[in-house]
Tab-separated table of C-alpha atoms in Angstrom:
chain	number	residue	atom	x	y	z
I	1	MET	CA	13.299	3.797	-8.098
I	2	ARG	CA	14.093	-0.067	-7.681
I	3	SER	CA	15.309	0.241	-4.113
I	4	LEU	CA	11.918	1.905	-3.273
I	5	LEU	CA	10.033	-1.129	-4.612
I	6	ALA	CA	9.067	-4.213	-2.457
I	7	ASP	CA	11.940	-6.745	-1.814
I	8	ILE	CA	10.987	-9.866	-3.543
I	9	SER	CA	13.946	-11.763	-2.093
I	10	PRO	CA	11.550	-14.049	0.008
I	11	LEU	CA	9.547	-15.007	-2.982
I	12	GLN	CA	12.847	-15.718	-5.017
I	13	GLU	CA	14.516	-17.793	-2.274
I	14	SER	CA	11.632	-19.843	-0.712
I	15	PRO	CA	9.268	-21.783	-3.049
I	16	ASP	CA	7.094	-22.662	0.007
I	17	PHE	CA	6.699	-18.891	0.916
I	18	ARG	CA	5.855	-18.131	-2.587
I	19	ARG	CA	3.214	-20.559	-2.757
I	20	LEU	CA	1.926	-19.571	0.644
I	21	TRP	CA	1.747	-15.721	-0.319
I	22	SER	CA	0.001	-16.443	-3.738
I	23	GLY	CA	-2.501	-18.538	-1.852
I	24	GLN	CA	-2.874	-15.831	0.733
I	25	LEU	CA	-3.504	-13.309	-2.090
I	26	LEU	CA	-6.453	-15.417	-3.563
I	27	SER	CA	-7.822	-16.291	0.170
I	28	ILE	CA	-7.934	-12.566	1.046
I	29	LEU	CA	-9.524	-11.464	-2.348
I	30	GLY	CA	-12.159	-14.121	-2.100
I	31	GLY	CA	-12.802	-13.450	1.586
I	32	GLN	CA	-13.367	-9.639	1.093
I	33	LEU	CA	-15.691	-10.655	-1.918
I	34	THR	CA	-17.840	-12.833	0.366
I	35	LEU	CA	-17.752	-10.406	3.227
I	36	THR	CA	-19.010	-7.617	1.133
I	37	ALA	CA	-21.714	-9.883	-0.859
I	38	VAL	CA	-22.793	-11.122	2.670
I	39	SER	CA	-23.446	-7.543	3.666
I	40	LEU	CA	-25.234	-6.737	0.580
I	41	GLN	CA	-27.269	-10.028	0.680
I	42	VAL	CA	-28.425	-9.404	4.384
I	43	TYR	CA	-29.463	-5.841	3.405
I	44	ASP	CA	-31.367	-7.038	0.466
I	45	LEU	CA	-33.330	-9.450	2.800
I	46	THR	CA	-33.888	-7.314	5.736
I	47	HIS	CA	-33.450	-3.449	4.273
I	48	SER	CA	-31.801	-2.802	7.854
I	49	SER	CA	-28.462	-1.332	8.309
I	50	PHE	CA	-28.739	-2.659	11.759
I	51	ASN	CA	-28.816	-6.283	10.649
I	52	VAL	CA	-25.822	-5.613	8.372
I	53	GLY	CA	-23.998	-4.154	11.273
I	54	LEU	CA	-24.925	-7.235	13.360
I	55	LEU	CA	-22.619	-9.336	11.005
I	56	GLY	CA	-19.522	-7.717	12.633
I	57	LEU	CA	-20.821	-8.714	16.214
I	58	VAL	CA	-21.666	-12.236	15.135
I	59	ALA	CA	-18.205	-12.628	13.778
I	60	LEU	CA	-16.269	-10.892	16.659
I	61	VAL	CA	-17.050	-13.100	19.399
I	62	PRO	CA	-15.878	-16.485	17.688
I	63	LEU	CA	-12.879	-14.832	16.230
I	64	ILE	CA	-11.739	-13.752	19.581
I	65	VAL	CA	-12.293	-17.042	21.244
I	66	ALA	CA	-10.681	-18.856	18.540
I	67	GLY	CA	-7.855	-16.604	18.285
I	68	LEU	CA	-6.835	-17.101	21.853
I	69	TYR	CA	-7.453	-20.866	21.890
I	70	GLY	CA	-6.389	-21.456	18.521
I	71	GLY	CA	-3.008	-19.885	19.073
I	72	ALA	CA	-2.440	-22.643	21.695
I	73	VAL	CA	-3.623	-25.276	19.196
I	74	VAL	CA	-0.917	-23.888	16.816
I	75	ASP	CA	1.828	-24.311	19.222
I	76	ALA	CA	0.747	-27.815	20.316
I	77	TYR	CA	0.422	-29.370	16.844
I	78	ASP	CA	2.070	-29.429	13.262
I	79	ARG	CA	1.350	-25.950	12.069
I	80	ARG	CA	0.933	-27.335	8.552
I	81	LEU	CA	-1.854	-29.608	9.768
I	82	VAL	CA	-3.639	-26.832	11.736
I	83	ALA	CA	-3.488	-24.584	8.813
I	84	ILE	CA	-4.916	-27.271	6.698
I	85	ALA	CA	-7.688	-28.127	9.019
I	86	SER	CA	-8.841	-24.587	9.692
I	87	SER	CA	-8.841	-23.937	6.005
I	88	LEU	CA	-10.850	-26.996	5.306
I	89	LEU	CA	-13.376	-25.449	7.752
I	90	LEU	CA	-13.083	-22.110	5.919
I	91	TRP	CA	-13.662	-23.851	2.448
I	92	GLY	CA	-16.586	-25.753	3.623
I	93	THR	CA	-18.189	-22.837	5.253
I	94	SER	CA	-17.845	-20.778	1.906
I	95	ALA	CA	-19.392	-23.655	0.209
I	96	LEU	CA	-22.270	-23.623	2.485
I	97	ILE	CA	-22.668	-19.893	2.003
I	98	ALA	CA	-22.713	-20.406	-1.856
I	99	LEU	CA	-25.073	-23.338	-1.497
I	100	GLN	CA	-27.665	-21.060	0.593
I	101	ALA	CA	-27.558	-18.608	-2.266
I	102	TRP	CA	-28.065	-21.165	-4.949
I	103	LEU	CA	-31.008	-22.699	-3.135
I	104	ARG	CA	-32.556	-19.225	-2.436
I	105	LEU	CA	-33.220	-20.086	1.135
I	106	ASP	CA	-33.130	-16.249	2.058
I	107	ASN	CA	-32.555	-17.093	6.002
I	108	VAL	CA	-30.883	-14.623	7.729
I	109	PRO	CA	-30.155	-16.512	10.878
I	110	LEU	CA	-28.433	-19.118	8.954
I	111	ILE	CA	-26.182	-16.545	7.211
I	112	TYR	CA	-25.249	-15.387	10.667
I	113	ALA	CA	-24.468	-18.923	11.718
I	114	LEU	CA	-22.273	-19.413	8.740
I	115	VAL	CA	-20.533	-16.236	9.302
I	116	ALA	CA	-19.723	-17.102	13.007
I	117	LEU	CA	-18.421	-20.460	11.828
I	118	GLN	CA	-16.326	-18.719	9.235
I	119	ALA	CA	-14.887	-16.336	11.768
I	120	LEU	CA	-14.087	-19.488	13.958
I	121	GLY	CA	-12.079	-20.878	11.314
I	122	SER	CA	-10.161	-17.687	10.625
I	123	GLY	CA	-9.289	-17.331	14.322
I	124	ILE	CA	-7.264	-20.530	14.126
I	125	ASN	CA	-6.112	-20.063	10.490
I	126	LEU	CA	-4.609	-16.619	10.992
I	127	PRO	CA	-2.204	-17.474	13.831
I	128	ALA	CA	-1.182	-20.517	12.077
I	129	ARG	CA	-0.201	-18.979	8.842
I	130	SER	CA	1.575	-16.113	10.578
I	131	ALA	CA	3.546	-18.737	12.753
I	132	ILE	CA	4.567	-20.637	9.661
I	133	VAL	CA	6.280	-17.602	7.977
I	134	PRO	CA	9.418	-17.644	10.031
I	135	ARG	CA	10.031	-21.230	9.425
I	136	LEU	CA	10.168	-20.730	5.722
I	137	ILE	CA	12.563	-17.946	5.323
I	138	ARG	CA	15.737	-16.575	6.710
I	139	PRO	CA	15.412	-14.118	9.764
I	140	GLU	CA	16.898	-11.360	7.640
I	141	LEU	CA	14.039	-11.453	5.232
I	142	LEU	CA	11.185	-11.282	7.792
I	143	ALA	CA	10.485	-7.520	7.308
I	144	ALA	CA	10.512	-7.946	3.530
I	145	ALA	CA	8.167	-10.862	3.797
I	146	ASN	CA	5.664	-8.962	6.147
I	147	SER	CA	5.780	-6.174	3.695
I	148	LEU	CA	4.891	-8.262	0.835
I	149	ASN	CA	1.888	-9.521	2.869
I	150	MET	CA	0.758	-5.979	3.284
I	151	ILE	CA	0.186	-6.137	-0.655
I	152	THR	CA	-2.011	-9.016	-0.346
I	153	PHE	CA	-4.212	-7.235	2.423
I	154	GLY	CA	-4.259	-4.009	0.400
I	155	LEU	CA	-5.112	-5.460	-2.905
I	156	GLY	CA	-7.740	-7.785	-1.327
I	157	GLY	CA	-9.118	-4.987	0.748
I	158	ALA	CA	-9.557	-2.526	-2.125
I	159	ALA	CA	-10.327	-4.856	-5.047
I	160	GLY	CA	-12.600	-7.331	-3.127
I	161	PRO	CA	-15.523	-5.006	-2.280
I	162	LEU	CA	-15.390	-3.311	-5.678
I	163	LEU	CA	-15.561	-6.812	-7.401
I	164	ALA	CA	-18.237	-7.974	-5.103
I	165	GLY	CA	-20.463	-5.041	-6.024
I	166	ALA	CA	-19.901	-5.702	-9.710
I	167	LEU	CA	-20.444	-9.462	-9.648
I	168	VAL	CA	-23.680	-9.421	-7.406
I	169	ALA	CA	-25.270	-6.845	-9.845
I	170	SER	CA	-24.334	-8.805	-12.873
I	171	VAL	CA	-24.229	-12.645	-12.042
I	172	GLY	CA	-25.839	-12.752	-8.611
I	173	TYR	CA	-24.761	-14.099	-5.138
I	174	GLY	CA	-24.570	-17.674	-6.092
I	175	TRP	CA	-21.850	-17.221	-8.608
I	176	THR	CA	-20.118	-14.568	-6.624
I	177	TYR	CA	-19.651	-16.829	-3.515
I	178	THR	CA	-18.732	-19.787	-5.854
I	179	LEU	CA	-15.857	-17.780	-7.260
I	180	ASP	CA	-14.535	-17.474	-3.665
I	181	VAL	CA	-14.902	-21.173	-3.160
I	182	LEU	CA	-12.984	-21.721	-6.360
I	183	GLY	CA	-10.192	-19.366	-5.319
I	184	PHE	CA	-9.883	-20.932	-1.946
I	185	THR	CA	-9.547	-24.355	-3.515
I	186	VAL	CA	-6.487	-23.154	-5.254
I	187	ALA	CA	-5.120	-21.345	-2.373
I	188	MET	CA	-5.351	-24.589	-0.180
I	189	TRP	CA	-2.854	-26.167	-2.651
I	190	ALA	CA	-0.195	-24.213	-1.125
I	191	LEU	CA	-0.605	-25.582	2.280
I	192	PHE	CA	-0.773	-29.212	1.102
I	193	ARG	CA	2.733	-28.590	-0.521
I	194	LEU	CA	4.216	-27.193	2.639
I	195	PRO	CA	6.724	-29.599	4.586
I	196	PRO	CA	5.898	-30.891	8.013
I	197	LEU	CA	6.133	-28.016	10.700
I	198	PRO	CA	6.016	-29.361	14.119
I	199	PRO	CA	6.574	-26.951	17.095
I	200	GLU	CA	10.090	-26.374	18.238
I	201	GLY	CA	10.953	-26.309	21.883
I	202	LEU	CA	8.845	-27.035	24.858
I	203	VAL	CA	5.399	-28.235	23.719
I	204	ARG	CA	2.377	-27.608	25.930
I	205	ARG	CA	-0.941	-29.334	25.641
I	206	ALA	CA	-3.532	-26.870	24.099
I	207	GLY	CA	-5.833	-25.556	26.760
I	208	LEU	CA	-6.625	-22.710	29.054
I	209	ARG	CA	-3.504	-23.133	30.990
I	210	SER	CA	-1.543	-22.971	27.745
I	211	VAL	CA	-3.488	-19.779	26.741
I	212	GLY	CA	-2.601	-18.309	30.190
I	213	GLU	CA	1.083	-18.891	29.631
I	214	GLY	CA	0.934	-17.048	26.509
I	215	PHE	CA	-0.467	-13.884	28.418
I	216	ARG	CA	2.192	-14.446	31.207
I	217	PHE	CA	4.881	-14.386	28.567
I	218	LEU	CA	3.469	-11.339	26.946
I	219	GLY	CA	3.473	-9.691	30.492
I	220	THR	CA	7.248	-10.137	30.919
I	221	ARG	CA	8.084	-8.991	27.333
I	222	PRO	CA	7.855	-5.278	26.930
I	223	ASN	CA	8.913	-4.968	23.364
I	224	ILE	CA	6.374	-7.271	22.223
I	225	ARG	CA	3.746	-6.141	24.512
I	226	MET	CA	4.388	-2.624	22.953
I	227	THR	CA	3.626	-3.844	19.489
I	228	PHE	CA	0.061	-4.638	20.708
I	229	LEU	CA	-0.418	-1.381	22.831
I	230	ILE	CA	0.673	1.069	20.093
I	231	ASP	CA	-1.626	-0.448	17.544
I	232	LEU	CA	-4.520	-0.098	19.754
I	233	CYS	CA	-3.655	3.571	19.956
I	234	ALA	CA	-4.013	3.861	16.430
I	235	MET	CA	-7.033	1.482	15.987
I	236	VAL	CA	-9.060	2.685	19.153
I	237	PHE	CA	-8.814	6.502	18.796
I	238	ALA	CA	-7.768	7.279	15.259
I	239	MET	CA	-9.998	4.726	13.198
I	240	PRO	CA	-13.059	6.819	12.336
I	241	ARG	CA	-14.661	4.001	10.265
I	242	SER	CA	-17.857	4.302	11.795
I	243	LEU	CA	-17.965	7.988	10.993
I	244	LEU	CA	-17.399	7.618	7.171
I	245	PRO	CA	-21.006	7.430	6.186
I	246	ALA	CA	-22.020	10.496	8.025
I	247	VAL	CA	-18.992	12.125	6.881
I	248	ALA	CA	-19.547	11.392	3.180
I	249	ALA	CA	-23.335	12.364	3.411
I	250	LEU	CA	-23.160	15.385	5.713
I	251	SER	CA	-19.717	17.287	5.021
I	252	LEU	CA	-18.528	15.935	1.708
I	253	GLY	CA	-21.629	16.000	-0.342
I	254	GLY	CA	-21.675	12.321	-1.195
I	255	GLY	CA	-23.418	9.225	0.030
I	256	ALA	CA	-22.629	5.414	0.166
I	257	ALA	CA	-20.268	5.592	-2.853
I	258	VAL	CA	-17.973	8.295	-1.038
I	259	ALA	CA	-18.005	6.389	2.088
I	260	GLY	CA	-16.877	3.255	0.163
I	261	ALA	CA	-14.294	5.116	-1.657
I	262	LEU	CA	-12.871	6.395	1.686
I	263	LEU	CA	-12.559	2.909	2.940
I	264	GLY	CA	-11.003	1.655	-0.201
I	265	ALA	CA	-8.611	4.323	-0.162
I	266	ILE	CA	-7.155	3.159	3.153
I	267	ALA	CA	-6.728	-0.284	1.570
I	268	ALA	CA	-5.300	1.306	-1.643
I	269	GLY	CA	-2.731	2.916	0.874
I	270	THR	CA	-1.729	-0.267	2.428
I	271	PHE	CA	-1.278	-1.957	-1.151
I	272	LEU	CA	0.996	1.088	-2.180
I	273	GLY	CA	2.809	1.009	1.305
I	274	GLY	CA	3.484	-2.743	0.444
I	275	LEU	CA	4.368	-2.220	-3.137
I	276	PHE	CA	6.960	0.658	-2.293
I	277	SER	CA	8.351	-1.184	1.001
I	278	GLY	CA	11.875	-1.587	-0.130
I	279	PRO	CA	13.131	0.550	2.689
I	280	VAL	CA	11.067	-1.138	5.313
I	281	GLY	CA	13.059	-4.273	5.128
I	282	ARG	CA	16.159	-2.268	5.793
I	283	VAL	CA	15.213	-0.908	8.980
I	284	ARG	CA	17.228	-1.717	11.656
I	285	TRP	CA	15.561	0.130	14.636
I	286	GLN	CA	12.210	-1.131	14.045
I	287	GLY	CA	10.585	-0.166	17.246
I	288	ARG	CA	11.244	3.423	16.497
I	289	GLY	CA	10.134	2.734	12.857
I	290	VAL	CA	6.725	1.434	14.286
I	291	GLN	CA	6.379	4.715	16.372
I	292	ILE	CA	7.398	6.971	13.437
I	293	ALA	CA	4.513	5.104	11.301
I	294	VAL	CA	1.728	5.211	13.897
I	295	VAL	CA	2.578	8.937	14.363
I	296	ALA	CA	2.151	9.281	10.451
I	297	TRP	CA	-1.135	7.421	10.794
I	298	GLY	CA	-2.426	9.767	13.407
I	299	ALA	CA	-1.168	12.813	11.518
I	300	SER	CA	-2.931	11.537	8.363
I	301	ILE	CA	-6.193	10.968	10.293
I	302	LEU	CA	-5.708	14.583	11.706
I	303	ALA	CA	-5.506	16.012	8.317
I	304	PHE	CA	-8.567	14.084	7.134
I	305	GLY	CA	-10.350	15.481	10.204
I	306	LEU	CA	-9.405	19.026	9.271
I	307	VAL	CA	-10.653	18.205	5.684
I	308	VAL	CA	-13.869	17.401	7.039
I	309	LEU	CA	-14.130	20.357	9.190
I	310	GLY	CA	-13.337	22.575	6.172
I	311	ALA	CA	-15.791	20.980	3.876
I	312	GLY	CA	-18.447	21.321	6.615
I	313	ARG	CA	-18.016	25.022	6.676
I	314	SER	CA	-17.907	25.264	2.860
I	315	SER	CA	-20.986	26.174	0.915
I	316	PRO	CA	-23.173	23.030	-0.234
I	317	GLY	CA	-22.042	22.984	-3.725
I	318	GLY	CA	-18.348	23.319	-2.890
I	319	ALA	CA	-18.181	20.482	-0.541
I	320	THR	CA	-17.664	17.793	-3.039
I	321	TRP	CA	-14.398	19.581	-3.912
I	322	TRP	CA	-13.135	18.327	-0.409
I	323	VAL	CA	-13.276	14.756	-1.445
I	324	VAL	CA	-10.038	14.449	-3.294
I	325	PRO	CA	-7.952	15.861	-0.416
I	326	ALA	CA	-10.056	13.498	1.849
I	327	LEU	CA	-9.070	10.474	-0.303
I	328	ALA	CA	-5.450	11.430	-0.158
I	329	CYS	CA	-5.480	11.639	3.472
I	330	MET	CA	-6.919	8.139	3.812
I	331	ILE	CA	-4.284	6.872	1.135
I	332	LEU	CA	-1.447	8.094	3.298
I	333	ALA	CA	-3.086	6.575	6.539
I	334	GLY	CA	-3.223	3.301	4.882
I	335	ALA	CA	0.519	3.442	3.519
I	336	ALA	CA	1.554	4.461	7.145
I	337	ASP	CA	-0.488	1.502	8.508
I	338	SER	CA	1.156	-0.888	6.182
I	339	VAL	CA	4.658	0.082	7.448
I	340	SER	CA	3.283	-0.091	10.998
I	341	ALA	CA	1.744	-3.608	10.636
I	342	ALA	CA	4.853	-5.037	8.839
I	343	LEU	CA	7.455	-3.957	11.272
I	344	ARG	CA	5.196	-5.008	14.152
I	345	SER	CA	4.739	-8.421	12.725
I	346	THR	CA	8.316	-8.738	12.190
I	347	ILE	CA	9.198	-7.899	15.859
I	348	LEU	CA	6.548	-10.201	17.164
I	349	GLN	CA	7.823	-13.113	14.730
I	350	ALA	CA	11.482	-12.348	15.483
I	351	ALA	CA	11.539	-11.764	19.418
I	352	THR	CA	8.995	-14.598	20.209
I	353	PRO	CA	10.260	-18.271	20.659
I	354	ASP	CA	8.940	-20.475	18.311
I	355	ALA	CA	7.100	-22.533	21.077
I	356	MET	CA	5.255	-19.290	21.715
I	357	ARG	CA	4.444	-17.798	18.452
I	358	GLY	CA	1.130	-19.536	17.856
I	359	ARG	CA	-0.296	-17.972	21.197
I	360	LEU	CA	1.129	-14.581	20.528
I	361	GLN	CA	0.002	-14.488	16.948
I	362	GLY	CA	-3.535	-15.426	18.396
I	363	VAL	CA	-3.401	-12.367	20.831
I	364	PHE	CA	-2.332	-10.398	17.544
I	365	THR	CA	-5.328	-11.529	15.773
I	366	VAL	CA	-7.612	-10.518	18.506
I	367	VAL	CA	-5.984	-7.079	18.772
I	368	VAL	CA	-6.264	-6.576	15.033
I	369	ALA	CA	-9.958	-7.619	14.981
I	370	GLY	CA	-11.043	-6.001	18.140
I	371	GLY	CA	-9.229	-2.630	17.861
I	372	PRO	CA	-11.076	-1.097	15.183
I	373	ARG	CA	-14.540	-2.243	16.673
I	374	LEU	CA	-13.561	-0.502	19.829
I	375	GLY	CA	-12.745	2.397	17.808
I	376	ASP	CA	-16.316	2.302	16.296
I	377	VAL	CA	-17.592	2.897	19.734
I	378	PHE	CA	-15.282	5.379	20.619
I	379	SER	CA	-15.606	7.535	17.533
I	380	GLY	CA	-19.289	7.186	17.477
I	381	GLY	CA	-19.822	8.306	20.885
I	382	LEU	CA	-17.360	11.260	20.630
I	383	ALA	CA	-19.254	12.201	17.211
I	384	GLY	CA	-22.403	12.313	19.378
I	385	LEU	CA	-20.990	15.048	21.649
I	386	LEU	CA	-18.595	17.072	19.311
I	387	GLY	CA	-19.649	16.229	15.706
I	388	GLU	CA	-17.910	14.010	13.315
I	389	GLY	CA	-15.206	16.170	12.100
I	390	THR	CA	-14.102	17.348	15.567
I	391	ALA	CA	-14.288	13.750	16.747
I	392	VAL	CA	-11.935	12.593	14.100
I	393	VAL	CA	-9.563	15.334	15.104
I	394	VAL	CA	-9.831	14.948	18.824
I	395	GLY	CA	-9.038	11.025	18.196
I	396	ALA	CA	-6.070	11.632	16.121
I	397	LEU	CA	-4.585	13.913	18.544
I	398	VAL	CA	-5.177	11.430	21.316
I	399	CYS	CA	-3.456	8.905	19.199
I	400	VAL	CA	-0.452	10.918	18.829
I	401	VAL	CA	-0.137	11.901	22.463
I	402	LEU	CA	-0.412	8.429	23.622
I	403	VAL	CA	2.392	7.332	21.318
I	404	GLY	CA	4.501	9.863	22.899
I	405	VAL	CA	3.427	8.684	26.393
I	406	LEU	CA	4.308	5.088	25.537
I	407	ARG	CA	7.626	6.190	24.219
I	408	LEU	CA	8.266	7.884	27.599
I	409	ALA	CA	7.121	4.714	29.380
I	410	GLN	CA	8.916	2.003	27.615
I	411	PRO	CA	12.213	3.854	25.962
I	412	ARG	CA	13.795	0.545	25.136
I	413	PHE	CA	11.195	-0.217	22.376
I	414	ALA	CA	12.670	2.917	20.316
I	415	ARG	CA	15.904	1.196	20.515
I	416	TYR	CA	14.759	-2.369	19.469
I	417	ASP	CA	17.660	-3.778	17.119
I	418	ALA	CA	16.477	-5.994	14.356
I	419	LEU	CA	20.099	-7.533	14.400
I	420	HIS	CA	19.458	-8.545	18.066
I	421	PRO	CA	15.874	-9.191	18.600
I	422	ALA	CA	14.986	-8.726	22.387
I	423	PRO	CA	11.416	-9.422	23.447
């Protein structure tokens, strides 16, 4: 049993990584807290789901721009200072979001502007934090460290929305946002305690030319490129996030609570995948591990789609009995995604020269942020033609088939050796 649990060696060996990991847990939990509370506040002010949906679009564009350009900044300057500067921007934005709630300004365009500013800070902060990790621990512990990070993402994704709903209902928006500010203040302490982390190797001035160099580097490194392509297969074609409200209401006999539980189940699976990630740190053929994990994600989503189809054919009173297997499928999907994300991050960090890590992590941020949103468009359009259950099944099958196509197109990826990282 102990061999199945997460390898905590990175936390034991590196005090800097331990502080960074603890701070990340607080910042992700607080970020999910604010993200959920902002959605609730916009709905309270407008009573419009469309206006709530605009929050994602408002955040996406600055996140993409900052992710690409911010990666170049990370490669040009001391990563500790970049992380601190972007964290100060995030802290200040969180404080302004709290202030507008305390002052009861009730201004939706102002909330949109603050959310966009927060996304801008995140687009720089995320590549900086990811590029810092390989400088704090031994290369042999990268997979274990990234698996531990999955615990923070899963716990924050599962607990944050639940906590936000309870806090908004009990103490209001002002105190809810203020708790995020306080937690982020503690999280920043870890960054100030880090040693100087100037970039290694040839340093390029941050700019469009530097961003272009990152893309050219990616174009000539098939193993690194494959980590992005295979994730897009999963997130674009087999991420039925936009269908969950309709699935909950029409097929499973529930409503918003069931839809929220399905999303929370994915986060819970991510947490469990990180908690029982002991074997992940010992995987040598990591490319093959990514392929298996993404196929497992697709298979779990396929099973979820079959459950939805089964629930749709049952009697109205019997549909609710399908909620439990639907949740189980989503938990399994989250666990598979946890393994995939940990291994993909490890390959990216280990096979990329330090001078390029910021820019490649910036592309990684864009893929992680943009893939699910493209998936919303794909699954929503397909559901309009085929229905929700069939759309989920077809998308999952497309994901699995594309993994097979990529395996045939780039067989070297399955032979990626963690002992001898080759980009």
